[in-house]
C-alpha cells in the first residue's frame, strides 16, 4: 500500500474500534484499493486466469489449511469460492467481533446452518437453550434430525440442567443472548466453565464447541468469544447491515475452522452476494457504533416510559435495574471501552383491562400502532434505522409449540420493540397515544 501506511506511527491496535469500523483493515490483502477512498464495488461471477498453472495454484490454495497464502492477494477463481468485497468485510467483521476469522453467508440462517453442519455429523447431539429464533428452532427440529443430528433443549440459565443434558455425543452448545424475544440472558462465561470441565476429559476432536448467536447484542454491545464462546454467529440483516436493505450472515471463530467453513460454503452454496457485502462493508459496519450508541439511548428512554405506564404489566430491558439479571447484563454486555451497553431491544406486555384480556389489548395496541404511528412500523426484523414493532408469539416465534411458548414466558400479547434512530420524543408520543386508545 501507500507510503502513508509506512509513515504511520500508531499501530492498528492503538486506534479505537469506532475508528476501525470506519477505516477497516490497514492493508487488506484481499484487494489493492490504494487510490480509492471507498473500496470499489466488485461483481464478477468468474475470474480470468492468466495460465492453467495459476488456476491450479488457485484451487490448491483455496481453503487450504495453511495460512501462508493469507500473505498475498488470493487467486480468485469463482465467486462462490472467494471474492474480494466479501473478503474485506470478513476481515473487518472478525476484528470487530474479536475472532481469528470470519466466513460470511447469504443470510443469518445460512451461517447458523453452516456452523452446525460443519461441527456435527450423524449421531452427534446439540444442546440448545429452550428458546431460539423461530427458524433456528425449525432447523434443529425439522432438518438436522434428517442427517442424524438431534437437539436437546434445556434452560441454559440452569447449569445443572446443562450438565445433565450433555452426553458423549454432544458436540455443540448453542444459544442466543439476550434471548429472542423475552430478553433473558445466558451467562456465557458460566457455560464455558461447564463445557471446559467436560472437554478436559475428551480428545480435541470430541470437544464441545459453544456457539452464540450474537445478533441481538451486536459486537458493539457484547463479544461472546472473549467471554468463552468458540463461535459467534450473526444475522448481518439486522444491526450490522443496519439499514434494512440487504440480507447476510456471518460465522466468526478460530482460524483452524476457516477452511472447513469455506469448503462447506462452497458446496452448500450459501455465499453472500458481493453486492450485499459491499453495502454492509461500506454503510453497515462503519456506522455500527454510531447507530448503536443512539439506538441504545432511545431504548433507555422508551423502556423507562413503558415501565412507568399504568397499562404496562411487564417491561423487559437489560439496561434497567428491573431486569432480573441486571448484574449479569452489566458484566456481559459492554462496549469496546468497557461501558455498559444493553442494546436496543425491548419486550413488554400490557395489563388486562375491565373488559379486555392482556393479549387482546396487546393485539389492539399493535394494530393501532400499525395504523396510526408514523414513527413505528409493524414488521418483523430488527436493527434498522426505523423502529419496528411485532408480536413474537404469533409472528417470529410461530414455529414454536403453543404450550412451550407459554411455559417459556412468551405470552400471546407480548410485544417486541426494536428501536431505530428516530427522535425518541416522537417514539414515546406515538406509544403514548396508542396506549391511550386501547
Ligand atoms: C434474524 C435472525 C436470524 C436469522 O437471520 P436471517 O438473516 O434472517 O437469515 C437468526 N438469529 C436471530 C437472533 C435473528 O434475529
CSV table of C-alpha atoms and ligand atoms in Angstrom, one decimal:
chain,number,residue,atom,x,y,z
A,1,UNK,CA,0.0,0.0,0.0
A,2,UNK,CA,0.9,3.7,0.0
A,3,UNK,CA,3.7,5.4,2.0
A,4,UNK,CA,1.1,6.6,4.3
A,5,UNK,CA,0.9,3.2,5.8
A,6,UNK,CA,4.7,3.1,6.3
A,7,UNK,CA,4.7,6.6,7.8
A,8,UNK,CA,2.1,5.7,10.4
A,9,UNK,CA,3.4,5.9,13.9
A,10,UNK,CA,0.5,4.4,15.7
A,11,UNK,CA,-0.1,0.7,15.2
A,12,UNK,CA,-3.5,-0.8,14.3
A,13,UNK,CA,-4.2,-1.7,18.0
A,14,UNK,CA,-3.6,1.9,19.1
A,15,UNK,CA,-6.8,3.0,17.4
A,16,UNK,CA,-10.3,2.6,19.0
A,17,UNK,CA,-12.8,0.2,17.5
A,18,UNK,CA,-15.1,3.0,16.4
A,19,UNK,CA,-12.3,4.3,14.1
A,20,UNK,CA,-11.5,0.7,12.9
A,21,UNK,CA,-15.1,0.1,11.9
A,22,UNK,CA,-15.0,3.1,9.6
A,23,UNK,CA,-11.5,2.6,8.1
A,24,UNK,CA,-11.3,-1.2,8.1
A,25,UNK,CA,-8.1,-3.2,7.8
A,26,UNK,CA,-4.9,-1.3,7.4
A,27,UNK,CA,-3.7,-3.2,4.5
A,28,UNK,CA,-6.2,-5.6,3.1
A,29,UNK,CA,-4.6,-8.4,1.1
A,30,UNK,CA,-8.0,-9.0,-0.5
A,31,UNK,CA,-7.8,-6.1,-2.8
A,32,UNK,CA,-5.4,-3.2,-3.6
A,33,UNK,CA,-7.5,-0.2,-3.5
A,34,UNK,CA,-4.7,2.2,-3.0
A,35,UNK,CA,-6.4,5.2,-4.7
A,36,UNK,CA,-9.9,4.5,-3.6
A,37,UNK,CA,-11.4,6.2,-0.5
A,38,UNK,CA,-14.2,3.7,-0.7
A,39,UNK,CA,-13.4,0.2,-1.9
A,40,UNK,CA,-14.7,-0.5,-5.4
A,41,UNK,CA,-17.9,-2.5,-5.8
A,42,UNK,CA,-16.9,-5.7,-7.4
A,43,UNK,CA,-19.2,-8.0,-9.2
A,44,UNK,CA,-17.7,-10.9,-11.2
A,45,UNK,CA,-19.0,-14.4,-11.2
A,46,UNK,CA,-15.8,-15.8,-12.6
A,47,UNK,CA,-12.1,-14.6,-12.8
A,48,UNK,CA,-9.7,-14.5,-15.6
A,49,UNK,CA,-6.7,-16.8,-15.0
A,50,UNK,CA,-3.5,-16.0,-16.8
A,51,UNK,CA,-2.4,-19.6,-17.1
A,52,UNK,CA,-3.6,-23.1,-16.3
A,53,UNK,CA,-0.8,-23.2,-13.7
A,54,UNK,CA,-2.3,-20.2,-11.9
A,55,UNK,CA,-5.7,-21.8,-12.0
A,56,UNK,CA,-4.3,-25.0,-10.5
A,57,UNK,CA,-2.5,-23.0,-7.8
A,58,UNK,CA,-5.7,-21.1,-7.0
A,59,UNK,CA,-7.6,-24.4,-6.4
A,60,UNK,CA,-4.7,-25.7,-4.4
A,61,UNK,CA,-4.7,-22.6,-2.2
A,62,UNK,CA,-8.4,-22.2,-1.8
A,63,UNK,CA,-9.5,-23.1,1.8
A,64,UNK,CA,-6.0,-24.5,2.4
A,65,UNK,CA,-5.2,-25.4,6.0
A,66,UNK,CA,-2.0,-23.4,5.6
A,67,UNK,CA,-2.1,-19.7,6.4
A,68,UNK,CA,0.9,-19.0,4.2
A,69,UNK,CA,-1.4,-17.9,1.4
A,70,UNK,CA,-3.0,-15.2,3.5
A,71,UNK,CA,0.1,-13.1,2.9
A,72,UNK,CA,-0.7,-12.5,-0.8
A,73,UNK,CA,-3.8,-11.5,-2.7
A,74,UNK,CA,-5.8,-14.6,-3.2
A,75,UNK,CA,-6.0,-16.2,-6.6
A,76,UNK,CA,-9.7,-15.6,-7.3
A,77,UNK,CA,-11.4,-18.2,-9.4
A,78,UNK,CA,-15.2,-18.1,-9.0
A,79,UNK,CA,-17.5,-16.0,-6.8
A,80,UNK,CA,-18.8,-19.0,-4.8
A,81,UNK,CA,-15.3,-19.8,-3.7
A,82,UNK,CA,-13.8,-16.5,-2.7
A,83,UNK,CA,-14.4,-12.9,-3.7
A,84,UNK,CA,-12.6,-9.6,-2.7
A,85,UNK,CA,-15.5,-7.5,-1.3
A,86,UNK,CA,-16.8,-10.3,0.9
A,87,UNK,CA,-13.2,-11.0,1.9
A,88,UNK,CA,-12.7,-7.4,3.1
A,89,UNK,CA,-15.9,-7.5,5.0
A,90,UNK,CA,-14.9,-10.8,6.6
A,91,UNK,CA,-11.6,-9.3,7.8
A,92,UNK,CA,-13.4,-6.4,9.4
A,93,UNK,CA,-16.1,-8.5,11.0
A,94,UNK,CA,-13.5,-10.9,12.5
A,95,UNK,CA,-11.7,-7.9,14.0
A,96,UNK,CA,-14.9,-6.3,15.3
A,97,UNK,CA,-16.0,-9.5,17.0
A,98,UNK,CA,-12.6,-10.3,18.4
A,99,UNK,CA,-12.3,-13.6,16.5
A,100,UNK,CA,-9.5,-15.0,14.3
A,101,UNK,CA,-11.5,-15.5,11.2
A,102,UNK,CA,-14.9,-14.8,9.7
A,103,UNK,CA,-16.8,-16.5,6.9
A,104,UNK,CA,-19.9,-14.7,5.6
A,105,UNK,CA,-23.1,-16.3,4.2
A,106,UNK,CA,-26.2,-15.3,2.2
A,107,UNK,CA,-28.3,-15.0,5.4
A,108,UNK,CA,-28.1,-15.5,9.1
A,109,UNK,CA,-29.8,-18.8,8.7
A,110,UNK,CA,-27.2,-19.9,6.1
A,111,UNK,CA,-24.5,-19.0,8.6
A,112,UNK,CA,-26.2,-20.9,11.5
A,113,UNK,CA,-26.9,-24.0,9.4
A,114,UNK,CA,-23.2,-23.9,8.2
A,115,UNK,CA,-21.6,-23.7,11.6
A,116,UNK,CA,-23.9,-26.5,12.9
A,117,UNK,CA,-23.4,-28.6,9.8
A,118,UNK,CA,-19.7,-28.2,10.0
A,119,UNK,CA,-19.4,-29.1,13.7
A,120,UNK,CA,-21.9,-32.0,13.7
A,121,UNK,CA,-22.3,-35.3,11.9
A,122,UNK,CA,-24.6,-38.2,12.0
A,123,UNK,CA,-25.0,-39.4,15.6
A,124,UNK,CA,-24.0,-36.1,17.2
A,125,UNK,CA,-26.1,-34.0,19.5
A,126,UNK,CA,-26.6,-30.3,20.1
A,127,UNK,CA,-27.7,-28.9,23.5
A,128,UNK,CA,-29.6,-25.7,22.9
A,129,UNK,CA,-31.4,-23.1,25.0
A,130,UNK,CA,-35.1,-23.7,25.2
A,131,UNK,CA,-36.0,-20.5,23.4
A,132,UNK,CA,-34.4,-19.9,20.0
A,133,UNK,CA,-35.0,-17.8,17.0
A,134,UNK,CA,-38.0,-19.4,15.2
A,135,UNK,CA,-36.1,-20.6,12.1
A,136,UNK,CA,-33.2,-21.8,14.1
A,137,UNK,CA,-35.7,-23.9,16.1
A,138,UNK,CA,-37.2,-25.2,12.9
A,139,UNK,CA,-33.7,-26.0,11.5
A,140,UNK,CA,-32.7,-28.1,14.5
A,141,UNK,CA,-36.1,-29.8,14.9
A,142,UNK,CA,-37.1,-30.5,11.3
A,143,UNK,CA,-33.9,-30.6,9.2
A,144,UNK,CA,-30.9,-31.6,11.2
A,145,UNK,CA,-32.6,-34.8,12.5
A,146,UNK,CA,-32.7,-36.0,8.9
A,147,UNK,CA,-28.9,-36.0,9.0
A,148,UNK,CA,-28.9,-37.9,12.3
A,149,UNK,CA,-28.2,-34.8,14.4
A,150,UNK,CA,-30.5,-34.4,17.4
A,151,UNK,CA,-31.1,-31.4,19.6
A,152,UNK,CA,-31.9,-31.3,23.3
A,153,UNK,CA,-33.5,-28.2,24.7
A,154,UNK,CA,-32.7,-27.1,28.2
A,155,UNK,CA,-32.8,-23.9,30.2
A,156,UNK,CA,-29.2,-22.8,30.0
A,157,UNK,CA,-29.7,-20.4,32.9
A,158,UNK,CA,-29.7,-23.7,34.9
A,159,UNK,CA,-26.1,-25.0,34.7
A,160,UNK,CA,-27.1,-28.3,36.4
A,161,UNK,CA,-29.6,-28.9,33.6
A,162,UNK,CA,-26.8,-28.2,31.1
A,163,UNK,CA,-24.5,-30.7,32.7
A,164,UNK,CA,-27.3,-33.3,32.7
A,165,UNK,CA,-28.1,-32.8,29.1
A,166,UNK,CA,-24.5,-33.3,27.8
A,167,UNK,CA,-23.6,-36.8,26.7
A,168,UNK,CA,-20.6,-38.3,24.9
A,169,UNK,CA,-22.5,-37.4,21.7
A,170,UNK,CA,-22.7,-33.7,22.4
A,171,UNK,CA,-20.6,-31.5,20.1
A,172,UNK,CA,-22.3,-28.1,20.3
A,173,UNK,CA,-23.9,-25.9,23.0
A,174,UNK,CA,-26.0,-23.3,21.2
A,175,UNK,CA,-27.8,-20.3,22.4
A,176,UNK,CA,-28.7,-16.6,21.9
A,177,UNK,CA,-28.1,-14.0,24.5
A,178,UNK,CA,-30.1,-11.8,25.0
A,179,UNK,CA,-32.7,-14.5,24.2
A,180,UNK,CA,-35.1,-13.6,21.5
A,181,UNK,CA,-37.7,-12.2,22.2
A,182,UNK,CA,-38.0,-12.3,26.0
A,183,UNK,CA,-34.5,-10.8,26.6
A,184,UNK,CA,-33.4,-13.1,29.4
A,185,UNK,CA,-29.6,-13.6,29.4
A,186,UNK,CA,-27.4,-16.6,29.4
A,187,UNK,CA,-24.1,-16.3,31.3
A,188,UNK,CA,-21.5,-17.1,28.6
A,189,UNK,CA,-18.6,-17.5,31.0
A,190,UNK,CA,-20.6,-19.8,33.2
A,191,UNK,CA,-21.5,-22.0,30.3
A,192,UNK,CA,-17.8,-22.0,29.3
A,193,UNK,CA,-16.8,-23.3,32.7
A,194,UNK,CA,-19.2,-26.3,32.5
A,195,UNK,CA,-18.1,-27.1,29.0
A,196,UNK,CA,-14.4,-26.7,29.8
A,197,UNK,CA,-14.6,-29.2,32.6
A,198,UNK,CA,-16.1,-31.8,30.3
A,199,UNK,CA,-13.7,-31.1,27.5
A,200,UNK,CA,-10.8,-31.7,29.7
A,201,UNK,CA,-11.5,-35.4,29.7
A,202,UNK,CA,-12.1,-35.6,25.9
A,203,UNK,CA,-9.7,-35.7,22.9
A,204,UNK,CA,-9.7,-32.4,21.0
A,205,UNK,CA,-11.8,-33.8,18.1
A,206,UNK,CA,-14.6,-34.6,20.5
A,207,UNK,CA,-14.5,-31.2,22.3
A,208,UNK,CA,-17.9,-29.5,22.7
A,209,UNK,CA,-18.0,-26.1,21.0
A,210,UNK,CA,-20.0,-23.2,22.2
A,211,UNK,CA,-21.8,-21.3,19.5
A,212,UNK,CA,-23.5,-18.0,20.4
A,213,UNK,CA,-26.0,-16.1,18.2
A,214,UNK,CA,-24.9,-12.5,18.9
A,215,UNK,CA,-27.3,-10.9,16.5
A,216,UNK,CA,-29.4,-9.0,19.2
A,217,UNK,CA,-26.4,-7.5,21.0
A,218,UNK,CA,-24.1,-6.9,18.0
A,219,UNK,CA,-20.3,-6.9,18.6
A,220,UNK,CA,-20.6,-3.3,19.8
A,221,UNK,CA,-22.5,-4.5,22.9
A,222,UNK,CA,-21.1,-7.9,23.5
A,223,UNK,CA,-18.2,-10.1,22.3
A,224,UNK,CA,-19.0,-13.7,23.1
A,225,UNK,CA,-15.6,-15.1,22.0
A,226,UNK,CA,-13.9,-13.0,24.7
A,227,UNK,CA,-16.3,-14.4,27.2
A,228,UNK,CA,-15.6,-18.0,26.3
A,229,UNK,CA,-17.6,-18.9,23.2
A,230,UNK,CA,-15.9,-20.7,20.4
A,231,UNK,CA,-18.0,-19.2,17.6
A,232,UNK,CA,-20.2,-16.1,17.2
A,233,UNK,CA,-22.9,-16.1,14.6
A,234,UNK,CA,-24.7,-13.1,13.2
A,235,UNK,CA,-27.6,-12.2,11.0
A,236,UNK,CA,-26.0,-9.3,9.2
A,237,UNK,CA,-29.5,-8.5,8.0
A,238,UNK,CA,-30.1,-6.8,11.4
A,239,UNK,CA,-27.9,-4.2,13.2
A,240,UNK,CA,-24.7,-4.9,11.4
A,241,UNK,CA,-26.3,-4.2,8.0
A,242,UNK,CA,-28.2,-1.6,9.8
A,243,UNK,CA,-30.3,-0.1,7.1
A,244,UNK,CA,-32.7,-3.0,6.3
A,245,UNK,CA,-31.6,-3.2,2.6
A,246,UNK,CA,-29.6,-6.4,2.5
A,247,UNK,CA,-29.5,-9.9,4.0
A,248,UNK,CA,-26.4,-11.6,5.2
A,249,UNK,CA,-24.9,-13.9,7.8
A,250,UNK,CA,-21.5,-14.5,9.4
A,251,UNK,CA,-19.7,-17.1,11.4
A,252,UNK,CA,-16.7,-15.8,13.5
A,253,UNK,CA,-14.3,-18.2,15.2
A,254,UNK,CA,-10.9,-19.9,15.4
A,255,UNK,CA,-8.7,-19.9,12.3
A,256,UNK,CA,-8.4,-23.7,12.3
A,257,UNK,CA,-12.1,-24.0,11.2
A,258,UNK,CA,-11.7,-21.5,8.4
A,259,UNK,CA,-11.0,-24.0,5.6
A,260,UNK,CA,-13.8,-26.3,6.7
A,261,UNK,CA,-16.3,-23.5,6.7
A,262,UNK,CA,-15.1,-22.2,3.3
A,263,UNK,CA,-15.5,-25.7,1.9
A,264,UNK,CA,-18.9,-26.1,3.4
A,265,UNK,CA,-20.0,-22.8,2.0
A,266,UNK,CA,-18.6,-23.7,-1.5
A,267,UNK,CA,-20.5,-26.9,-1.6
A,268,UNK,CA,-23.8,-25.9,0.1
A,269,UNK,CA,-23.6,-22.7,-1.8
A,270,UNK,CA,-25.0,-20.1,0.6
A,271,UNK,CA,-22.5,-17.3,-0.3
A,272,UNK,CA,-23.1,-13.7,0.5
A,273,UNK,CA,-23.6,-11.7,-2.7
A,274,UNK,CA,-20.7,-9.3,-3.3
A,275,UNK,CA,-23.3,-6.5,-3.9
A,276,UNK,CA,-24.8,-7.1,-0.4
A,277,UNK,CA,-21.3,-7.5,1.1
A,278,UNK,CA,-20.4,-4.1,-0.3
A,279,UNK,CA,-23.3,-2.3,1.3
A,280,UNK,CA,-22.5,-3.9,4.7
A,281,UNK,CA,-18.8,-3.1,4.2
A,282,UNK,CA,-19.3,0.5,3.2
A,283,UNK,CA,-22.5,1.6,5.0
A,284,UNK,CA,-23.4,-1.0,7.7
A,285,UNK,CA,-20.3,-1.9,9.7
A,286,UNK,CA,-18.7,1.6,9.6
A,287,UNK,CA,-21.9,3.1,11.2
A,288,UNK,CA,-22.5,0.4,13.7
A,289,UNK,CA,-21.0,2.2,16.7
A,290,UNK,CA,-22.8,5.5,16.0
A,291,UNK,CA,-26.1,3.7,15.4
A,292,UNK,CA,-25.9,1.5,18.5
A,293,UNK,CA,-25.0,4.5,20.7
A,294,UNK,CA,-28.1,6.3,19.6
A,295,UNK,CA,-30.5,3.4,19.5
A,296,UNK,CA,-29.4,2.4,22.9
A,297,UNK,CA,-30.0,5.9,24.3
A,298,UNK,CA,-33.5,5.8,22.8
A,299,UNK,CA,-34.2,2.3,24.2
A,300,UNK,CA,-33.4,3.6,27.7
A,301,UNK,CA,-35.8,6.4,27.4
A,302,UNK,CA,-38.6,4.3,25.9
A,303,UNK,CA,-38.0,1.5,28.4
A,304,UNK,CA,-38.4,3.9,31.3
A,305,UNK,CA,-41.5,5.4,29.8
A,306,UNK,CA,-43.1,2.0,29.3
A,307,UNK,CA,-42.1,0.8,32.8
A,308,UNK,CA,-43.9,3.7,34.4
A,309,UNK,CA,-47.0,3.5,32.2
A,310,UNK,CA,-50.1,2.3,34.2
A,311,UNK,CA,-51.2,0.0,31.3
A,312,UNK,CA,-47.9,-1.9,31.1
A,313,UNK,CA,-47.8,-5.1,33.1
A,314,UNK,CA,-44.2,-6.1,32.4
A,315,UNK,CA,-41.4,-4.5,30.6
A,316,UNK,CA,-38.0,-6.2,30.0
A,317,UNK,CA,-34.9,-4.3,29.0
A,318,UNK,CA,-31.4,-5.4,30.1
A,319,UNK,CA,-30.5,-1.8,30.7
A,320,UNK,CA,-32.8,-1.2,33.6
A,321,UNK,CA,-32.4,-2.3,37.2
A,322,UNK,CA,-35.8,-4.0,36.9
A,323,UNK,CA,-34.2,-6.7,34.7
A,324,UNK,CA,-33.9,-9.9,36.8
A,325,UNK,CA,-30.4,-10.4,35.5
A,326,UNK,CA,-29.2,-6.8,35.7
A,327,UNK,CA,-25.9,-7.7,37.3
A,328,UNK,CA,-25.1,-10.2,34.6
A,329,UNK,CA,-26.1,-7.7,32.0
A,330,UNK,CA,-23.6,-5.2,33.4
A,331,UNK,CA,-20.9,-7.8,33.3
A,332,UNK,CA,-21.6,-9.3,29.9
A,333,UNK,CA,-23.0,-6.5,27.8
A,334,UNK,CA,-20.2,-3.9,27.5
A,335,UNK,CA,-19.0,-1.9,24.5
A,336,UNK,CA,-15.4,-1.7,23.3
A,337,UNK,CA,-14.5,0.8,26.0
A,338,UNK,CA,-16.0,-1.4,28.7
A,339,UNK,CA,-19.1,0.7,29.2
A,340,UNK,CA,-22.4,-1.0,29.9
A,341,UNK,CA,-24.2,-1.5,26.5
A,342,UNK,CA,-27.5,-3.3,26.9
A,343,UNK,CA,-28.6,-3.0,23.3
A,344,UNK,CA,-31.8,-1.6,21.7
A,345,UNK,CA,-34.4,-4.3,22.1
A,346,UNK,CA,-37.4,-4.1,24.4
A,347,UNK,CA,-40.1,-6.7,25.3
A,348,UNK,CA,-43.3,-5.7,27.1
A,349,UNK,CA,-46.7,-7.0,28.0
A,350,UNK,CA,-49.8,-4.9,28.6
A,351,UNK,CA,-52.2,-5.4,31.6
A,352,UNK,CA,-55.6,-6.8,31.1
A,353,UNK,CA,-58.5,-4.3,31.5
A,354,UNK,CA,-62.1,-4.4,32.7
A,355,UNK,CA,-63.4,-5.9,29.5
A,356,UNK,CA,-60.3,-6.9,27.7
A,357,UNK,CA,-57.7,-9.6,28.2
A,358,UNK,CA,-54.0,-8.7,28.1
A,359,UNK,CA,-53.4,-10.5,24.8
A,360,UNK,CA,-56.4,-8.8,23.1
A,361,UNK,CA,-55.2,-5.5,24.3
A,362,UNK,CA,-51.7,-6.2,23.0
A,363,UNK,CA,-53.2,-7.1,19.6
A,364,UNK,CA,-55.3,-4.0,19.5
A,365,UNK,CA,-52.3,-1.9,20.5
A,366,UNK,CA,-50.1,-3.3,17.7
A,367,UNK,CA,-52.9,-2.7,15.2
A,368,UNK,CA,-53.4,0.8,16.4
A,369,UNK,CA,-49.6,1.5,16.0
A,370,UNK,CA,-49.6,-0.1,12.6
A,371,UNK,CA,-52.5,2.2,11.5
A,372,UNK,CA,-51.6,5.5,13.2
A,373,UNK,CA,-47.9,5.7,14.3
A,374,UNK,CA,-45.7,7.5,11.8
A,375,UNK,CA,-42.5,6.7,13.7
A,376,UNK,CA,-43.1,3.0,14.4
A,377,UNK,CA,-43.6,0.3,11.7
A,378,UNK,CA,-45.2,-3.1,12.2
A,379,UNK,CA,-42.7,-5.5,10.7
A,380,UNK,CA,-40.6,-8.4,11.7
A,381,UNK,CA,-36.8,-8.0,11.8
A,382,UNK,CA,-34.8,-5.5,13.9
A,383,UNK,CA,-31.7,-3.4,14.0
A,384,UNK,CA,-32.7,-0.9,11.3
A,385,UNK,CA,-32.8,2.9,11.3
A,386,UNK,CA,-36.6,2.6,11.5
A,387,UNK,CA,-38.2,1.5,14.8
A,388,UNK,CA,-40.0,-1.9,14.3
A,389,UNK,CA,-42.7,-3.4,16.4
A,390,UNK,CA,-44.0,-7.0,16.2
A,391,UNK,CA,-45.9,-9.7,18.1
A,392,UNK,CA,-43.4,-12.6,18.6
A,393,UNK,CA,-46.0,-15.1,19.8
A,394,UNK,CA,-47.9,-15.1,16.5
A,395,UNK,CA,-45.2,-13.8,14.1
A,396,UNK,CA,-41.4,-14.5,14.5
A,397,UNK,CA,-41.9,-17.4,17.0
A,398,UNK,CA,-45.0,-19.0,15.4
A,399,UNK,CA,-42.8,-22.2,14.8
A,400,UNK,CA,-42.6,-22.9,18.5
A,401,UNK,CA,-45.4,-25.1,20.0
A,402,UNK,CA,-48.0,-23.1,21.9
A,403,UNK,CA,-47.7,-24.8,25.3
A,404,UNK,CA,-44.0,-24.3,25.2
A,405,UNK,CA,-44.2,-20.6,24.4
A,406,UNK,CA,-46.5,-20.0,27.4
A,407,UNK,CA,-44.2,-22.1,29.6
A,408,UNK,CA,-41.2,-20.0,28.4
A,409,UNK,CA,-42.8,-16.7,29.4
A,410,UNK,CA,-43.8,-15.7,25.9
A,411,UNK,CA,-47.4,-14.6,26.2
A,412,UNK,CA,-49.8,-14.1,23.2
A,413,UNK,CA,-49.9,-10.4,23.9
A,414,UNK,CA,-46.2,-9.9,24.2
A,415,UNK,CA,-44.7,-7.0,22.2
A,416,UNK,CA,-41.2,-6.7,20.8
A,417,UNK,CA,-39.9,-3.3,20.0
A,418,UNK,CA,-36.6,-2.8,18.1
A,419,UNK,CA,-35.5,0.8,18.4
A,420,UNK,CA,-34.3,2.7,15.5
A,421,UNK,CA,-32.8,6.2,15.0
A,422,UNK,CA,-35.9,8.4,15.1
A,423,UNK,CA,-36.1,11.2,17.7
A,424,UNK,CA,-37.1,9.4,20.9
A,425,UNK,CA,-39.7,12.1,21.8
A,426,UNK,CA,-41.7,11.1,18.8
A,427,UNK,CA,-41.5,7.4,19.6
A,428,UNK,CA,-42.8,8.0,23.1
A,429,UNK,CA,-45.6,10.2,21.8
A,430,UNK,CA,-46.7,7.6,19.3
A,431,UNK,CA,-46.6,4.8,22.0
A,432,UNK,CA,-48.4,7.1,24.5
A,433,UNK,CA,-51.2,7.7,22.0
A,434,UNK,CA,-51.6,4.0,21.1
A,435,UNK,CA,-51.7,3.1,24.9
A,436,UNK,CA,-54.4,5.7,25.4
A,437,UNK,CA,-56.5,4.1,22.7
A,438,UNK,CA,-56.6,0.5,24.0
B,1,LIG,C1,-32.9,-12.6,12.0
B,1,LIG,C2,-32.2,-13.5,12.9
B,1,LIG,C3,-31.6,-14.7,12.5
B,1,LIG,C4,-31.7,-15.2,11.0
B,1,LIG,O1,-31.1,-14.3,10.2
B,1,LIG,P1,-31.5,-14.1,8.6
B,1,LIG,O2,-30.5,-13.1,8.1
B,1,LIG,O3,-32.9,-13.6,8.6
B,1,LIG,O4,-31.4,-15.4,8.0
B,1,LIG,C5,-31.0,-15.5,13.4
B,1,LIG,N1,-31.0,-15.2,14.7
B,1,LIG,C6,-31.5,-14.1,15.2
B,1,LIG,C7,-31.4,-13.8,16.6
B,1,LIG,C8,-32.1,-13.2,14.3
B,1,LIG,O5,-32.7,-12.1,14.8
